[in-house]
PDB file of C-alpha atoms in Angstrom:
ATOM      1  CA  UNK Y   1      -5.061   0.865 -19.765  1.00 57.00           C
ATOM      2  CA  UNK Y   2      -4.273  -0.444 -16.255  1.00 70.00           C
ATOM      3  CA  UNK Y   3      -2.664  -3.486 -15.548  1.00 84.00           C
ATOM      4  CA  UNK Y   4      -3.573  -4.922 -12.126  1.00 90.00           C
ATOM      5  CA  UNK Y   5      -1.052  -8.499 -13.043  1.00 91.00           C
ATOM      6  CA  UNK Y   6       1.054  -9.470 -10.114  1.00 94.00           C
ATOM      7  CA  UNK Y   7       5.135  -8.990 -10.863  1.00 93.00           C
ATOM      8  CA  UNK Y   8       6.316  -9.355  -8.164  1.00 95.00           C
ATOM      9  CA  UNK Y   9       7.804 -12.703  -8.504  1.00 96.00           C
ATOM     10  CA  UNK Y  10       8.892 -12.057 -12.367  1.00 93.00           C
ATOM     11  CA  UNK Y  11      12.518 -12.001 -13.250  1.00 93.00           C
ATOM     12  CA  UNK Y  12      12.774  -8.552 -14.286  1.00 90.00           C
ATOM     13  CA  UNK Y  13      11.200  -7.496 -10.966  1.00 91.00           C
ATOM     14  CA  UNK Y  14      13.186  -9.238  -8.913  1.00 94.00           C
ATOM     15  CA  UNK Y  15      16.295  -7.913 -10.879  1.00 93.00           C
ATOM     16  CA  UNK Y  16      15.207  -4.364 -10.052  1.00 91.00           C
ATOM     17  CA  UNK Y  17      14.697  -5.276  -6.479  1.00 94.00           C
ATOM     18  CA  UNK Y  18      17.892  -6.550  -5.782  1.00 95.00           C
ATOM     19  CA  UNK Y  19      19.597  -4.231  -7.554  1.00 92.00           C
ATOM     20  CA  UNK Y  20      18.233  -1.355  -5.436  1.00 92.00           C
ATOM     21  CA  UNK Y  21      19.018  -3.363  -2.231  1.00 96.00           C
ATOM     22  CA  UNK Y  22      22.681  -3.690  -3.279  1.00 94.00           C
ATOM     23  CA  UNK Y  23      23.078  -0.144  -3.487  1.00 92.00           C
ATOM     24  CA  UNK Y  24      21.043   1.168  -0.114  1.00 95.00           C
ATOM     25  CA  UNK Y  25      21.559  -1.176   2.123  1.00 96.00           C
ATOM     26  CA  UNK Y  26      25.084  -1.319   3.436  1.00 95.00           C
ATOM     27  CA  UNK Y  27      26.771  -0.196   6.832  1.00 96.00           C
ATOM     28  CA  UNK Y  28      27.943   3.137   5.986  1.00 93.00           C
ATOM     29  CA  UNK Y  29      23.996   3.801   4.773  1.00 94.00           C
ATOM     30  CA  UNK Y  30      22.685   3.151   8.294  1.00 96.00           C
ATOM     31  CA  UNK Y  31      21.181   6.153   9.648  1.00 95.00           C
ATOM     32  CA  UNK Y  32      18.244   6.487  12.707  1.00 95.00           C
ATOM     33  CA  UNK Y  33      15.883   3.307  13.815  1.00 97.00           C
ATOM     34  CA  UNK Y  34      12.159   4.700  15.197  1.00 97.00           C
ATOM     35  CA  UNK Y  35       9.766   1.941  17.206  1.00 97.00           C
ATOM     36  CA  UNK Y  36       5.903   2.640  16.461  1.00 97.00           C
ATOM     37  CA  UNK Y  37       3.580   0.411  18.068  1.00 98.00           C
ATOM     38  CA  UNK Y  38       0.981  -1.760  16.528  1.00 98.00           C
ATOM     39  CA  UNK Y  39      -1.751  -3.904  17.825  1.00 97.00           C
ATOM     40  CA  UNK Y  40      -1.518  -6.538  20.077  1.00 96.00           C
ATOM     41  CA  UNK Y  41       1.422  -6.012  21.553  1.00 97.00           C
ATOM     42  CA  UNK Y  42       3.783  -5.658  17.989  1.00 98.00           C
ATOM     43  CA  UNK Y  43       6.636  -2.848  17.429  1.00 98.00           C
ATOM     44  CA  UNK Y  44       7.239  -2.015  14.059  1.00 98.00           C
ATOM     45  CA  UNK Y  45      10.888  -1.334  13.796  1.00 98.00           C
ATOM     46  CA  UNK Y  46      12.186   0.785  10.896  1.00 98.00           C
ATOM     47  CA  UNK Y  47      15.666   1.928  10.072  1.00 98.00           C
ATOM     48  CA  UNK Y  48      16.315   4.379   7.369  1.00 97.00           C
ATOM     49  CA  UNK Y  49      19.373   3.884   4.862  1.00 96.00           C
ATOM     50  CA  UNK Y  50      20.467   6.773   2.898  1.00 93.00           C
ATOM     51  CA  UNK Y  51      22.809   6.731  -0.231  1.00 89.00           C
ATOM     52  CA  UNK Y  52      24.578   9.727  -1.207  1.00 83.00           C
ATOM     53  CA  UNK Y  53      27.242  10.251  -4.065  1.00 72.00           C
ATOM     54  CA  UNK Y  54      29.970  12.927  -4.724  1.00 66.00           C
ATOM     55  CA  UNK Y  55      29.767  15.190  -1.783  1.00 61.00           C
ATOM     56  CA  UNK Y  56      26.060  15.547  -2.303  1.00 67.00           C
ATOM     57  CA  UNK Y  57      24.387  17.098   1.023  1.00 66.00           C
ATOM     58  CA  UNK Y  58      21.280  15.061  -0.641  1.00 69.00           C
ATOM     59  CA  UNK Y  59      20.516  11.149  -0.971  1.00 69.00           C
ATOM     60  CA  UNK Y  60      20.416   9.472  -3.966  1.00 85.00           C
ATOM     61  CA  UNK Y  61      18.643   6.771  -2.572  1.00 88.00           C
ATOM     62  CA  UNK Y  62      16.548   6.135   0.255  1.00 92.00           C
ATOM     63  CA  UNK Y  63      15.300   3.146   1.922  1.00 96.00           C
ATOM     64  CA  UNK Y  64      14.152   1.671   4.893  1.00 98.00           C
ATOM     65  CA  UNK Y  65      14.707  -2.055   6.939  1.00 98.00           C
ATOM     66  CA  UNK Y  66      11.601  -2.467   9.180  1.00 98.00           C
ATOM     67  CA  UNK Y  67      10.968  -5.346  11.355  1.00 98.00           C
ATOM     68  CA  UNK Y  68       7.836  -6.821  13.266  1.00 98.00           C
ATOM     69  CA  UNK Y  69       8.686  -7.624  16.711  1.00 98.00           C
ATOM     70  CA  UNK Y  70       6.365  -9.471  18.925  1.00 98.00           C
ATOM     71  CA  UNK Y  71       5.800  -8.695  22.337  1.00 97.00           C
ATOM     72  CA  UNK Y  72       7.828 -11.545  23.556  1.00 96.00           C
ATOM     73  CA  UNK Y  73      10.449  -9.235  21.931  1.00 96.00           C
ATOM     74  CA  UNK Y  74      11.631 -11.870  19.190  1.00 97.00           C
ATOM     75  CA  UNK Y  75      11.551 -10.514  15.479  1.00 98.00           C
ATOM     76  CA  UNK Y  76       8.340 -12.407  13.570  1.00 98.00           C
ATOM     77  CA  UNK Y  77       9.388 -10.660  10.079  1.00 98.00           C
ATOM     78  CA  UNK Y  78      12.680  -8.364   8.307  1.00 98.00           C
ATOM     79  CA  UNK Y  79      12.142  -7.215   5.737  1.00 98.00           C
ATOM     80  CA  UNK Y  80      13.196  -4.278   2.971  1.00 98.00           C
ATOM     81  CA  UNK Y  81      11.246  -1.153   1.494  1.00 98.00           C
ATOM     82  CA  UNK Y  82      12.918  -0.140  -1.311  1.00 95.00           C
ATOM     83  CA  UNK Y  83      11.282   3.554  -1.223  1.00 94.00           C
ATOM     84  CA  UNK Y  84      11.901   6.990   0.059  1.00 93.00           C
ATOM     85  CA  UNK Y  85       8.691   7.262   1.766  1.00 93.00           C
ATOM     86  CA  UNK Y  86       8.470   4.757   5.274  1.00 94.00           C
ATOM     87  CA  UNK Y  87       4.764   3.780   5.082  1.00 96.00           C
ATOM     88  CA  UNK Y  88       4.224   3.141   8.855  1.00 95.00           C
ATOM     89  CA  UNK Y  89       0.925   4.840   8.434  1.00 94.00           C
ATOM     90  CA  UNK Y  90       0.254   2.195   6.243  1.00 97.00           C
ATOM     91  CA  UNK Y  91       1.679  -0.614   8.046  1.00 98.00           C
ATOM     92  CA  UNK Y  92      -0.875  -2.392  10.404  1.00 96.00           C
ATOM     93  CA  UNK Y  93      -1.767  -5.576  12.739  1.00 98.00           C
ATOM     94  CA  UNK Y  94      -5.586  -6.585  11.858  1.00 98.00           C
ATOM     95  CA  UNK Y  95      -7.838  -9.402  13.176  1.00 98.00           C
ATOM     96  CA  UNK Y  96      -9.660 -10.706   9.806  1.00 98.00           C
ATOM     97  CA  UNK Y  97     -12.907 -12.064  10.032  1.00 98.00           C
ATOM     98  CA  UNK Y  98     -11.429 -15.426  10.281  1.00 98.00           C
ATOM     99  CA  UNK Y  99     -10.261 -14.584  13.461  1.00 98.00           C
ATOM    100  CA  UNK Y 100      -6.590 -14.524  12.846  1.00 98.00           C
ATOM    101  CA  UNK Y 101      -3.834 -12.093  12.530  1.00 98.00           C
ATOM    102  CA  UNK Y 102      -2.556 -10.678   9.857  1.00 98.00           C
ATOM    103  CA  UNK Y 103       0.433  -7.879   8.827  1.00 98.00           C
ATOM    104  CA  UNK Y 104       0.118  -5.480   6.005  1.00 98.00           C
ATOM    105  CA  UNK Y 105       2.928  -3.625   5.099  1.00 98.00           C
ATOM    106  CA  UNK Y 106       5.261  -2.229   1.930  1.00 98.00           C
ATOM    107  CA  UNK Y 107       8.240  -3.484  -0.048  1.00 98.00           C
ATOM    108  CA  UNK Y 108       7.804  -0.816  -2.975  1.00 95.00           C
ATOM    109  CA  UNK Y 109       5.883   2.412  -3.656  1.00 94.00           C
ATOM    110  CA  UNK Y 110       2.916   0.550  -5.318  1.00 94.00           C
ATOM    111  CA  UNK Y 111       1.051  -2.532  -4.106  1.00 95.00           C
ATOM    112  CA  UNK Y 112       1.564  -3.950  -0.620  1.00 98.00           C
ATOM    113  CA  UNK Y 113       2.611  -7.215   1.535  1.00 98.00           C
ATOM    114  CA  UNK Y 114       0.280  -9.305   3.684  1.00 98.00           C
ATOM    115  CA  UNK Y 115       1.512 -12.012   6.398  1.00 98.00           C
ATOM    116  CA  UNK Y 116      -0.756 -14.020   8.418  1.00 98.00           C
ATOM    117  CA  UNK Y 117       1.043 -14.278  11.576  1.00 98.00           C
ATOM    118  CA  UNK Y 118      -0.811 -17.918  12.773  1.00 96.00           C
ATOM    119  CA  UNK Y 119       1.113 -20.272   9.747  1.00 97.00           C
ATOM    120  CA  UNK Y 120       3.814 -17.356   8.263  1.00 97.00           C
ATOM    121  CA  UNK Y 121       2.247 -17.280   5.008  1.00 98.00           C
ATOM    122  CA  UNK Y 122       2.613 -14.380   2.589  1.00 98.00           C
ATOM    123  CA  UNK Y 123       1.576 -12.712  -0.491  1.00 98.00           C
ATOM    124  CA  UNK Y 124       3.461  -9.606  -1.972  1.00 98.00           C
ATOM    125  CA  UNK Y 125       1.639  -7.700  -4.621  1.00 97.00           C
ATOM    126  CA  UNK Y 126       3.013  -4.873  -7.179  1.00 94.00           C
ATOM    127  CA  UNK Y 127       0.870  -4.295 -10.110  1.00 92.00           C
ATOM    128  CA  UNK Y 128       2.272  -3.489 -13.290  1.00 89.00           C
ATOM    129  CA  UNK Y 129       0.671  -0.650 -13.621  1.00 85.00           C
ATOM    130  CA  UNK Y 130      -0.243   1.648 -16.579  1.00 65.00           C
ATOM    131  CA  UNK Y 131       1.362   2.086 -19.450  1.00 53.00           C
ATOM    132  CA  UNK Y 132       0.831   3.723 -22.946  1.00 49.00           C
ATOM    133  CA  UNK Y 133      -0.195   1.587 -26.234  1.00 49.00           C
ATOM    134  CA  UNK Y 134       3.128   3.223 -28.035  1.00 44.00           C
ATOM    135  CA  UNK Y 135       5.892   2.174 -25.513  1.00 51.00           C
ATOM    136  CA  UNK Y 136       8.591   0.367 -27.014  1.00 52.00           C
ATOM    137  CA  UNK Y 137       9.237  -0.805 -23.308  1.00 52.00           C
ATOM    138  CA  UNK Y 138       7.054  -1.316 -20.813  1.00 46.00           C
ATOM    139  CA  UNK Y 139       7.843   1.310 -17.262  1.00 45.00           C
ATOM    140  CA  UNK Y 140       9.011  -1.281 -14.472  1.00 46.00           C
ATOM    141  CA  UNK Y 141       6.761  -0.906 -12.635  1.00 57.00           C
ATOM    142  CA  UNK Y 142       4.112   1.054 -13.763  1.00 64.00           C
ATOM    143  CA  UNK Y 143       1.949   3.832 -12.448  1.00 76.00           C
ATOM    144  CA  UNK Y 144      -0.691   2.590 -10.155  1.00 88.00           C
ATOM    145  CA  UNK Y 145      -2.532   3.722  -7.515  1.00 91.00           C
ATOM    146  CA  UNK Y 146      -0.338   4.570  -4.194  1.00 94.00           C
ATOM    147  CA  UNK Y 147      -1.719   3.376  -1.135  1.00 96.00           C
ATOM    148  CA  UNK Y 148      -0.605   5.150   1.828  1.00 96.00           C
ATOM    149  CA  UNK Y 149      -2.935   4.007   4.436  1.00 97.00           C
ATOM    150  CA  UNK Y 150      -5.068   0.816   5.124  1.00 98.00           C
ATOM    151  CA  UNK Y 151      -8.459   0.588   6.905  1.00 98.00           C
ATOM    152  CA  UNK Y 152      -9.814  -3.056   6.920  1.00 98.00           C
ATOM    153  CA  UNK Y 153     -13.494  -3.656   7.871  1.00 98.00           C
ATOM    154  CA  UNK Y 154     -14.378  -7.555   9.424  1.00 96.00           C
ATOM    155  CA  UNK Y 155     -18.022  -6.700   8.881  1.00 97.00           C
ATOM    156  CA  UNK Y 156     -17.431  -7.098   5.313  1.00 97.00           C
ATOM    157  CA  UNK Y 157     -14.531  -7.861   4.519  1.00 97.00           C
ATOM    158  CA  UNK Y 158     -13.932  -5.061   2.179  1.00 97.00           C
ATOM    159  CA  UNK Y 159     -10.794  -2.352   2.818  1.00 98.00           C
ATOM    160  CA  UNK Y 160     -10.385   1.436   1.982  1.00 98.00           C
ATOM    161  CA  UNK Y 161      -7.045   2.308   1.200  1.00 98.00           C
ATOM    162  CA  UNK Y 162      -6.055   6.220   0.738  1.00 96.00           C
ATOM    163  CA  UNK Y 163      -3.581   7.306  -1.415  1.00 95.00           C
ATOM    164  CA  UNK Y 164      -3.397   8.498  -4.923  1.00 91.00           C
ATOM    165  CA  UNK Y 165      -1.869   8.323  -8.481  1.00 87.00           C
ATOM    166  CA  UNK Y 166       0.832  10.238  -8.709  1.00 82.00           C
ATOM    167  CA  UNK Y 167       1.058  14.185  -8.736  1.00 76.00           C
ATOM    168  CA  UNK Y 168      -3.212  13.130  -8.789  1.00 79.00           C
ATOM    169  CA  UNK Y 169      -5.905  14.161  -6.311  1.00 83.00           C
ATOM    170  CA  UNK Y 170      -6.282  12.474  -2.872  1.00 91.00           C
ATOM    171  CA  UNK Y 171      -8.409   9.512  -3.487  1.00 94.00           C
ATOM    172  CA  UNK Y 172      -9.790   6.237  -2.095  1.00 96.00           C
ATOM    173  CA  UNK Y 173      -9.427   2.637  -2.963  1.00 96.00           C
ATOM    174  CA  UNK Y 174     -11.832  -0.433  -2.339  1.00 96.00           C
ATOM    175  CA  UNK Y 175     -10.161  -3.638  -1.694  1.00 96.00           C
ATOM    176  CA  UNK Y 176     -11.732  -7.202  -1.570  1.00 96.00           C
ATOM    177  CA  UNK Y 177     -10.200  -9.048   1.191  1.00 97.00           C
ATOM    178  CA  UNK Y 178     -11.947 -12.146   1.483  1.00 97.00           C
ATOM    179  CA  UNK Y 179      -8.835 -13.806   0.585  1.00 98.00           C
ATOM    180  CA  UNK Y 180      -6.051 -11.347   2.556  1.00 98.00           C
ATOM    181  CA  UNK Y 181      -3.383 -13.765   0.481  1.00 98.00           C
ATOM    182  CA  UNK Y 182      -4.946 -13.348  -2.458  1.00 97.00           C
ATOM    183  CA  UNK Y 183      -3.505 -10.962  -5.074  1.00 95.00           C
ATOM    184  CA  UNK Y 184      -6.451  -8.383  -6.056  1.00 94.00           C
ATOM    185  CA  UNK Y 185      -8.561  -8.918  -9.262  1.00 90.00           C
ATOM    186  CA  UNK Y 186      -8.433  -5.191 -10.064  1.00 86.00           C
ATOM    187  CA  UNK Y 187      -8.215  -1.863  -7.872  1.00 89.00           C
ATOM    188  CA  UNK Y 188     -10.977   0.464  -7.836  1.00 90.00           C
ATOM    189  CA  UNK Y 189     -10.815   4.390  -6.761  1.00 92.00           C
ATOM    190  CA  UNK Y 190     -14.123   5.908  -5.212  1.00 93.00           C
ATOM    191  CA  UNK Y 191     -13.141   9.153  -8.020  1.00 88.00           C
ATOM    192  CA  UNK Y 192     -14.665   6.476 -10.550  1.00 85.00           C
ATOM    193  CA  UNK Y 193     -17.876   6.856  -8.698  1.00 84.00           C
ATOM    194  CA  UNK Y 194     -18.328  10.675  -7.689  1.00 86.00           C
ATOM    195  CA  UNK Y 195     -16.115  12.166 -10.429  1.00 85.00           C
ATOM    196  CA  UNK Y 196     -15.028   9.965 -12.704  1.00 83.00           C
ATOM    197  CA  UNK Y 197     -13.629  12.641 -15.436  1.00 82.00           C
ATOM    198  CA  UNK Y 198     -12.651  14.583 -12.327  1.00 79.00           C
ATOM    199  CA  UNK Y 199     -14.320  17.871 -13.719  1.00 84.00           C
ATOM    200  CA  UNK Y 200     -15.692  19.115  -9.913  1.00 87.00           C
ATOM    201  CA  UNK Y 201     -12.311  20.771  -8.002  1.00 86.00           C
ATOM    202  CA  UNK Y 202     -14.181  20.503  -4.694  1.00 86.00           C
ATOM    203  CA  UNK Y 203     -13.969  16.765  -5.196  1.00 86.00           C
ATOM    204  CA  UNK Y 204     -10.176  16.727  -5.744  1.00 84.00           C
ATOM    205  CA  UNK Y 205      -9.448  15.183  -2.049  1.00 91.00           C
ATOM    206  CA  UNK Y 206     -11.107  12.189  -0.729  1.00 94.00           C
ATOM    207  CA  UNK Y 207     -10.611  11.138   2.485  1.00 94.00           C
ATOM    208  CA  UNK Y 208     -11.333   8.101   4.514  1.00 96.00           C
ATOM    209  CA  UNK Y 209     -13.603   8.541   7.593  1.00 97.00           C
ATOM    210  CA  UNK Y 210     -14.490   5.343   9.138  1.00 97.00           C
ATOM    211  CA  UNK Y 211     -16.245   2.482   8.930  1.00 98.00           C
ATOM    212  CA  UNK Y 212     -19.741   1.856  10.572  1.00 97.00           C
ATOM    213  CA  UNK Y 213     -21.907  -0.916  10.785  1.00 95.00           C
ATOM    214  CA  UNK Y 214     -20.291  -2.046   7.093  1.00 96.00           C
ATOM    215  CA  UNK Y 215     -20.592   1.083   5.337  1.00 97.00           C
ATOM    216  CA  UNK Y 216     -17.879   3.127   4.157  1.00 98.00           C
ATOM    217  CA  UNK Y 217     -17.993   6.836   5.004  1.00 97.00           C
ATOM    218  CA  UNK Y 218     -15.794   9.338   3.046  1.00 97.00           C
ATOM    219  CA  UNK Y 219     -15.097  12.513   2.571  1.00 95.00           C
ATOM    220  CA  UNK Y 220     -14.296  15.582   0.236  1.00 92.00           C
ATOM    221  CA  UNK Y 221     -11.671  17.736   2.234  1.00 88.00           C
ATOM    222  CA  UNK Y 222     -12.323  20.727   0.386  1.00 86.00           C
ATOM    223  CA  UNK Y 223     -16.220  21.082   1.102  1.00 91.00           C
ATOM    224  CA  UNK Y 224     -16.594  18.781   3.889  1.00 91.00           C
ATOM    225  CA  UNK Y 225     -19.099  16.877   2.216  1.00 90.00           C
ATOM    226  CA  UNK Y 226     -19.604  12.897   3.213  1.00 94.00           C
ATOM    227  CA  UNK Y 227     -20.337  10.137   1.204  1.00 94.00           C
ATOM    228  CA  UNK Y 228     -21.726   6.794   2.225  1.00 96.00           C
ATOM    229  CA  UNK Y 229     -21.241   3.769   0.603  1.00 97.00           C
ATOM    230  CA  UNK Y 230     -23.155   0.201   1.795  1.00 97.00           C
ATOM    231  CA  UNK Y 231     -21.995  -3.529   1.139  1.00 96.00           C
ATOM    232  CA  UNK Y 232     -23.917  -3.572  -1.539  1.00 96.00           C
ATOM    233  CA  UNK Y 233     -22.661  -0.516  -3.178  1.00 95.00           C
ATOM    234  CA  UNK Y 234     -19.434  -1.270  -2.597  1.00 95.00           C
ATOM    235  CA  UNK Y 235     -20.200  -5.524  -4.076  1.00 93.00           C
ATOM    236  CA  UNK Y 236     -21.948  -3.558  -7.230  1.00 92.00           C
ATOM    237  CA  UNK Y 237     -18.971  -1.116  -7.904  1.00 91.00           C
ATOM    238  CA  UNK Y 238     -16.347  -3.918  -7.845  1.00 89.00           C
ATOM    239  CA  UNK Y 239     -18.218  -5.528 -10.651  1.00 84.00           C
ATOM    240  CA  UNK Y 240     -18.698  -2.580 -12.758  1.00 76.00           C
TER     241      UNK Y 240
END
């Protein structure tokens, strides 16, 4: 089964977290800092740390301090992804239907981090994942969908997320973001539509396309084949 709790904020978590940061992040780690631009004006600033042990032309660990920096040129946000990937694909300045700003970005591998830039207030999500009915310990965290880009839509207020499951096909995730600060209920994968025992090999990859006028269009990178999903698919599938 799949496990869409929030642990972030648990103990154990936390531990983990730390832990990791201990190890990475230290002077002698330090290696290049690249500026991307985001919207409105922001830089996202992110400096990788690599960790590397006995000689070892290889890192152990990787990791990466980014920073959102305004265009007055003062730092809004530090923070630390504890992951070997950087994410700025993922990492984005959106206007929300509410008319206000708002950061997404990554800490970990799974989940994701939202600040709304008016007031400073945050959620961080990491689900716990999926794990097997005979483990004596639960994996920390556990495998979960991997979201490597983010595509809001203020028609709606749904977002597609690509990504995948690890070593899985290319795939697409549906987000309700009514609530941007609000943790999600559960995470669904447009494969649970199309394919959902993924039999058809020419469905392996799908890929975001756009939004228009509220309706999500996809598609399979193999045949070139779109899909197109309305609100009201989209309401009906998060309820299934």
């Amino acid at each position: 089964m799949t496990s869409f709790e929030n642990i972030y904020d648990t103990e154990k978590y936390q531990k983990h977290r730390q832990e990791y940061i201990s190890r990475v992040f230290l002077p002698q780690n330090k290696r290049e800092t690249e500026k991307l631009p985001l919207e409105a004006g922001f830089i996202l600033e992110s400096t990788e740390y690599a960790a590397y042990e006995n000689g070892s032309e290889h890192p152990r660990l990787t990791a990466y301090e980014q920073a959102l920096v305004s265009p007055d040129k003062s730092v809004v946000l530090r923070w630390q992804l504890c992951d070997d990937h950087d994410f700025t694909s993922f990492t984005q300045i959106f206007t929300h239907s509410d008319g206000r700003l708002y950061l997404i970005y990554k800490e970990d591998l799974y989940g994701y981090s939202v600040l709304r830039l008016s007031d400073r207030k945050e959620l961080h999500y990491v689900p716990l994942g999926y794990y097997p009915d005979n483990a004596e310990e639960l994996p920390y965290p556990g495998e979960s969908f991997i979201m490597t880009d983010f595509h809001y839509c203020h028609e709606n207020n749904f977002a597609a997320a690509g990504g995948c499951f690890w070593a899985a096909p290319y795939d697409t995730a549906v987000l309700d973001f009514s609530d941007p600060l609000s943790s999600p209920d559960r995470i669904r994968t447009i494969h649970d539509i199309i394919d959902p025992n993924y039999e058809n090999d020419d469905l392996e990859d799908i890929d975001f396309k756009e939004w228009q006028n509220g309706h999500l269009i996809l598609e399979a990178d193999t045949i070139k084949e779109q899909f197109r999903f309305s609100t009201d698919d989209l309401k009906k599938f998060m309820m299934i």
